[in-house]
PDB file of C-alpha atoms and ligand atoms in Angstrom:
ATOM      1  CA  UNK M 117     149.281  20.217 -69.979  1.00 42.00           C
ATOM      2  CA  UNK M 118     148.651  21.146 -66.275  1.00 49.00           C
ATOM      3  CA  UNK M 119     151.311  23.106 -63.835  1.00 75.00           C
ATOM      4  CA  UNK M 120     150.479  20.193 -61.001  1.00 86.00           C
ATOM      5  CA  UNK M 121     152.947  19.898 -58.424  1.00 93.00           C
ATOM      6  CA  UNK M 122     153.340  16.105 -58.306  1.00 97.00           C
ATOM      7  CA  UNK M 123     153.077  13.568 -61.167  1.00 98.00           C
ATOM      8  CA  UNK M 124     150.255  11.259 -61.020  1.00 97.00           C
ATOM      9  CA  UNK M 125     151.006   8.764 -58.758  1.00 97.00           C
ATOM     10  CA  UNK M 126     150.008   5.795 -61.281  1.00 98.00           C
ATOM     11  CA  UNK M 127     152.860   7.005 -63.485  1.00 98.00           C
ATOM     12  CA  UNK M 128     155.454   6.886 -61.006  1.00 98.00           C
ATOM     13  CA  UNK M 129     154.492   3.406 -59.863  1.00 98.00           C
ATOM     14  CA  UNK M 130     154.520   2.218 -63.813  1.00 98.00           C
ATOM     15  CA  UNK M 131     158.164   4.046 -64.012  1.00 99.00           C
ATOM     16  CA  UNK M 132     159.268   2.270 -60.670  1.00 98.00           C
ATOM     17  CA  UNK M 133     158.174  -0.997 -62.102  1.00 98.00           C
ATOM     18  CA  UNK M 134     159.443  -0.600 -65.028  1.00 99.00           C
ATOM     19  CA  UNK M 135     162.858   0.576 -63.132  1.00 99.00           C
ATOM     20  CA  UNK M 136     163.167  -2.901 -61.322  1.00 98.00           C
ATOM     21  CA  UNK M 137     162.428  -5.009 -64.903  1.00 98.00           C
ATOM     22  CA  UNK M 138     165.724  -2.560 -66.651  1.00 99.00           C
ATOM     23  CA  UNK M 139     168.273  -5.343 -67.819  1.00 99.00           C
ATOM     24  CA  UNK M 140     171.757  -3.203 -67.037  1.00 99.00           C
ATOM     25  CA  UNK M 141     174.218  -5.935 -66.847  1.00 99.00           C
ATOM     26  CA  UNK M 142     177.045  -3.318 -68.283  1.00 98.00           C
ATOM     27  CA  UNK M 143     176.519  -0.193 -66.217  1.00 98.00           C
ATOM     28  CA  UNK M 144     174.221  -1.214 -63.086  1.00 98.00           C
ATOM     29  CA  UNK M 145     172.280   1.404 -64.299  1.00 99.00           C
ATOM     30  CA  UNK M 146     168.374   1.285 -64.213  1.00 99.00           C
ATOM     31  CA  UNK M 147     166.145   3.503 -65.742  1.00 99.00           C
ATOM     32  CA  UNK M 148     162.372   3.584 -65.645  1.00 99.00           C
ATOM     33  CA  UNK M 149     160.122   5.587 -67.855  1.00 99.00           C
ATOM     34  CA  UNK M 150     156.138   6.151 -67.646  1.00 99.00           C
ATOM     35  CA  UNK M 151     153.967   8.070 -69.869  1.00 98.00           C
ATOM     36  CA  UNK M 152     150.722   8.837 -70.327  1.00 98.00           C
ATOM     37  CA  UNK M 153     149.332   9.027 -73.802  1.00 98.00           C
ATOM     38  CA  UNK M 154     146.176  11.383 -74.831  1.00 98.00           C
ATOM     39  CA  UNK M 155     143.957   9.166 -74.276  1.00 98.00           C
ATOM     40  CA  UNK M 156     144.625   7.746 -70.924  1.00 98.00           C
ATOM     41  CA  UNK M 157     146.828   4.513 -72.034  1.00 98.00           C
ATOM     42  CA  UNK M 158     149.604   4.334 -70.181  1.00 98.00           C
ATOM     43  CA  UNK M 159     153.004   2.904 -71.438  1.00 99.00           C
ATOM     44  CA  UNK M 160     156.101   1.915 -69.757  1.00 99.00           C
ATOM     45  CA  UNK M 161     159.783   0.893 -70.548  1.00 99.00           C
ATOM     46  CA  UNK M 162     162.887   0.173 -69.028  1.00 99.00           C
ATOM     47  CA  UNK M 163     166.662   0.335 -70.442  1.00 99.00           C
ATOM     48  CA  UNK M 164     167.403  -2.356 -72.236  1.00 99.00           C
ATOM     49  CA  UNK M 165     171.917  -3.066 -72.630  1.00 99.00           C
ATOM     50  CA  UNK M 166     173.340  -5.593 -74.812  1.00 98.00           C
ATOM     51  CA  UNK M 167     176.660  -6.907 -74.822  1.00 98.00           C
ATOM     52  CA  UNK M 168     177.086  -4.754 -78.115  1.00 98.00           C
ATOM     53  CA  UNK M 169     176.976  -1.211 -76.084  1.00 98.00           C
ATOM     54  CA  UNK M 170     176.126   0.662 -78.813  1.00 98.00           C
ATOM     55  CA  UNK M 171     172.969  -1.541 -79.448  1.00 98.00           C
ATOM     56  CA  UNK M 172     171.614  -0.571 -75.721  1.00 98.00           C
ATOM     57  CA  UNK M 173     168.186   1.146 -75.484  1.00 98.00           C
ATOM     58  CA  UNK M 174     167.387   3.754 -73.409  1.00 99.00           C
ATOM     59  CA  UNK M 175     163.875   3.533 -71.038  1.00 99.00           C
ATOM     60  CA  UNK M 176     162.747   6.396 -72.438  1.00 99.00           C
ATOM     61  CA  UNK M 177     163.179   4.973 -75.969  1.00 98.00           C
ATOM     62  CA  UNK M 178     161.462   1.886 -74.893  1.00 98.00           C
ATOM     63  CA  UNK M 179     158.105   3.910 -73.068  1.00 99.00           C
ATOM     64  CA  UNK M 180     157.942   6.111 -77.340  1.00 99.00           C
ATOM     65  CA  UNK M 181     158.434   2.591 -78.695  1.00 98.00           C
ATOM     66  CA  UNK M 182     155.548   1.109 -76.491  1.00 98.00           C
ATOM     67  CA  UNK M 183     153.168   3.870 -77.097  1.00 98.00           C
ATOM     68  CA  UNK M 184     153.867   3.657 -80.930  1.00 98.00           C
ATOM     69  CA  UNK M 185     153.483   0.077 -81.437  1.00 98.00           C
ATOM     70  CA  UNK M 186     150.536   0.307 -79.689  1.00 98.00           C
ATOM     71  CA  UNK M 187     149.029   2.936 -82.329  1.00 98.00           C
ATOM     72  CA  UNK M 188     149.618   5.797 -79.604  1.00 98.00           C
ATOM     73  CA  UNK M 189     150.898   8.888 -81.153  1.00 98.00           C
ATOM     74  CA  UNK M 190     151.521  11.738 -78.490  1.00 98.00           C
ATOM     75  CA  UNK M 191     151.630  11.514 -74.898  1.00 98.00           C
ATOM     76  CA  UNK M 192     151.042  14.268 -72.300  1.00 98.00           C
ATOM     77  CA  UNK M 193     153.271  13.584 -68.998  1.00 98.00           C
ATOM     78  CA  UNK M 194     156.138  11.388 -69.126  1.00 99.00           C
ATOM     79  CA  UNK M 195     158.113  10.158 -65.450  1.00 99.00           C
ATOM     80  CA  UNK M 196     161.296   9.037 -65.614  1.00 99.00           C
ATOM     81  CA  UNK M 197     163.119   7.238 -62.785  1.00 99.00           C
ATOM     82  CA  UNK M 198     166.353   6.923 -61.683  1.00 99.00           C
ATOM     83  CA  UNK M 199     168.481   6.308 -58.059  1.00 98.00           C
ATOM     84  CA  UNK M 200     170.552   8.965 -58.294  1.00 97.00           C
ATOM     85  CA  UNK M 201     170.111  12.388 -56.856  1.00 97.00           C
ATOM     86  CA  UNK M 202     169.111  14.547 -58.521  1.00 98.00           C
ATOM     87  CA  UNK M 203     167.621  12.155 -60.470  1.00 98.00           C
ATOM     88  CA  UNK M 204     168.604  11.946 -64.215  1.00 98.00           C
ATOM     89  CA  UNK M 205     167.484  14.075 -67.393  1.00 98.00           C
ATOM     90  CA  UNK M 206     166.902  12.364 -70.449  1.00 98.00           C
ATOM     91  CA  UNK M 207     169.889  11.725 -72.566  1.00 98.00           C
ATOM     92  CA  UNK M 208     170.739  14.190 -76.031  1.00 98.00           C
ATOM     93  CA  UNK M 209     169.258  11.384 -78.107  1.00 98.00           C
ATOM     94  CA  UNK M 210     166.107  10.219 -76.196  1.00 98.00           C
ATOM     95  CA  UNK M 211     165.108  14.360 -76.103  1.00 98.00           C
ATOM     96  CA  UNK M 212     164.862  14.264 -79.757  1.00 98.00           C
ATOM     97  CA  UNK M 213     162.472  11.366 -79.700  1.00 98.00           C
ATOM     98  CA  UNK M 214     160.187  12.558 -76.940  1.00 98.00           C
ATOM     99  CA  UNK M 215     160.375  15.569 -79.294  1.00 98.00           C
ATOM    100  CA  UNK M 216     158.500  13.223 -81.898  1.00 98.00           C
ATOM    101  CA  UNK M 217     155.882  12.436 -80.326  1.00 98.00           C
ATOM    102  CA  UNK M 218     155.344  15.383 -78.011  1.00 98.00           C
ATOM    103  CA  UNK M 219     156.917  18.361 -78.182  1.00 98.00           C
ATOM    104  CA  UNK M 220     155.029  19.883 -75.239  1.00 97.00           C
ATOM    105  CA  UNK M 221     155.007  17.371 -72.957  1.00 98.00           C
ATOM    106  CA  UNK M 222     155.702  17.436 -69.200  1.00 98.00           C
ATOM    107  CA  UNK M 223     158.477  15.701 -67.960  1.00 98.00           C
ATOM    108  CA  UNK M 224     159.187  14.432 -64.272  1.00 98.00           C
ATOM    109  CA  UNK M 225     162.593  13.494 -63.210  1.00 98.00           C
ATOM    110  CA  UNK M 226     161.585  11.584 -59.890  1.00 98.00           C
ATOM    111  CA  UNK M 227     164.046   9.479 -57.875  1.00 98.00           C
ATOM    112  CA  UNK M 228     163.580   5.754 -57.120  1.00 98.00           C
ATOM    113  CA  UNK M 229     161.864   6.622 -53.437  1.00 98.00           C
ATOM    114  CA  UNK M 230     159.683   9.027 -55.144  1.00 97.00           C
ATOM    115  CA  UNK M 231     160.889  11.354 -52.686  1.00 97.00           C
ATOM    116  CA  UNK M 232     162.853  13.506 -55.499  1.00 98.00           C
ATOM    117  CA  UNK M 233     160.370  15.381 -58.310  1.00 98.00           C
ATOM    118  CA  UNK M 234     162.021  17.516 -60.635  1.00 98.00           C
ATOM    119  CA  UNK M 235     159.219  19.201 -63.065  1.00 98.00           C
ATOM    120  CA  UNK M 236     160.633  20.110 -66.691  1.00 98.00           C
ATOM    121  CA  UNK M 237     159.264  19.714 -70.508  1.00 98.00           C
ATOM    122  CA  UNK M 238     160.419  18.767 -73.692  1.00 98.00           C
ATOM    123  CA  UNK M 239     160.562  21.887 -74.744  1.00 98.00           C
ATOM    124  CA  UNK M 240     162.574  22.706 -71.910  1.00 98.00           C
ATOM    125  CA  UNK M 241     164.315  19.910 -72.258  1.00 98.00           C
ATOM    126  CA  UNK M 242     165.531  20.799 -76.382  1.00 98.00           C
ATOM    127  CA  UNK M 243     165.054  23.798 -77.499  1.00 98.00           C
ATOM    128  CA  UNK M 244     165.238  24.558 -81.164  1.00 96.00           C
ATOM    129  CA  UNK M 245     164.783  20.640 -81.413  1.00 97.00           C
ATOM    130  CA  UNK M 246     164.762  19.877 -85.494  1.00 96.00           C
ATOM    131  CA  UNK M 247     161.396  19.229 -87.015  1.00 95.00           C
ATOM    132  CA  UNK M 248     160.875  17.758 -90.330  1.00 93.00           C
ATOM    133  CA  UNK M 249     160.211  20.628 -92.565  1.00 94.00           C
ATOM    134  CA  UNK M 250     156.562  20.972 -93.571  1.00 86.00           C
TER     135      UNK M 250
HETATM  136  N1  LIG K 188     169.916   5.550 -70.045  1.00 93.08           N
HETATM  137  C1  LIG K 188     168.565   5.648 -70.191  1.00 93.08           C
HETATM  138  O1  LIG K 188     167.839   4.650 -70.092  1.00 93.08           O
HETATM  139  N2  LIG K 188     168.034   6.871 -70.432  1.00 93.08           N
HETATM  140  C2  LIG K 188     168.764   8.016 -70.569  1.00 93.08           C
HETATM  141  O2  LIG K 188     168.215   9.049 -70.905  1.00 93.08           O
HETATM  142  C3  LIG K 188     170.190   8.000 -70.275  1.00 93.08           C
HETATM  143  C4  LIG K 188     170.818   6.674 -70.138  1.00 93.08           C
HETATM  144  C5  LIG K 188     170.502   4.225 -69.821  1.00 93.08           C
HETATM  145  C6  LIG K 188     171.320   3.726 -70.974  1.00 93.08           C
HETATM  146  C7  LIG K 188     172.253   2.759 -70.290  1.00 93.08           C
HETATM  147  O3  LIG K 188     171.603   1.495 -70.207  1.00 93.08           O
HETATM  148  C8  LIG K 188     172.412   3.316 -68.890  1.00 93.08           C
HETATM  149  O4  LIG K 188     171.353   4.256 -68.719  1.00 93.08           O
HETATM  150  C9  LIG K 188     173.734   4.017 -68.656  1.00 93.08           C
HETATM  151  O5  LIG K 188     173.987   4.971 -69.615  1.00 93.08           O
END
């Protein structure tokens, strides 16, 4: 994990993208997440609402679920974008999942111009996150 001072500009275009294809019907909301796993693979997701709020994914979510089904288990930047300024942190429950699948991960809040970049971590992000006792 590097200290850069942007996020990889590939990363933010797959979060962007990934912004526009959210499906937010309920809160006009769009979220787009980007991350880039070990080994170069990168994996993208958007929010995903259903009429059933409860049953609504977040983009984050959908990037972990992406990398996972794809046999990717840790990832080493992750972008998330949003049109709000500042842009927005992961929710409570998606920090616990990044916390899965990499607990020291970098984490870019970027807005939807790109103009916005906001460096954090997972750690940062939860600490004293629960881990499955060993
Ligand atoms: N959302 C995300 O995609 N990620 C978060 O970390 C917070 C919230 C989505 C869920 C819902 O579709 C919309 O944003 C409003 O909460």
């Amino acid at each position: 994990m590097g200290q850069d001072a942007s996020p990889p500009a590939g990363l933010v275009a797959a979060a962007q993208r990934a912004y526009h294809n959210a499906y937010a019907p309920y809160s006009s909301f769009r979220v787009g997440a980007a991350l880039l796993a070990d080994d170069g693979r990168v994996f993208a997701g958007a929010n995903v609402e259903n009429a059933s709020y409860g049953l609504s994914r977040c983009a984050e979510q959908s990037a972990v679920q992406a990398l996972a089904s794809e046999g990717g288990r840790t990832f080493e930047t992750l972008v998330v974008v949003t049109d709000c300024d500042p842009p927005a942190a992961p929710c409570g429950a998606c920090r616990q999942i990044l916390v899965e699948f990499a607990p020291n991960a970098t984490v870019w809040l970027v807005s939807l111009s790109g103009h916005q970049q906001l460096r954090t971590s997972v750690a940062e992000l939860l600490p004293g996150a629960f881990r499955f006792p060993a």
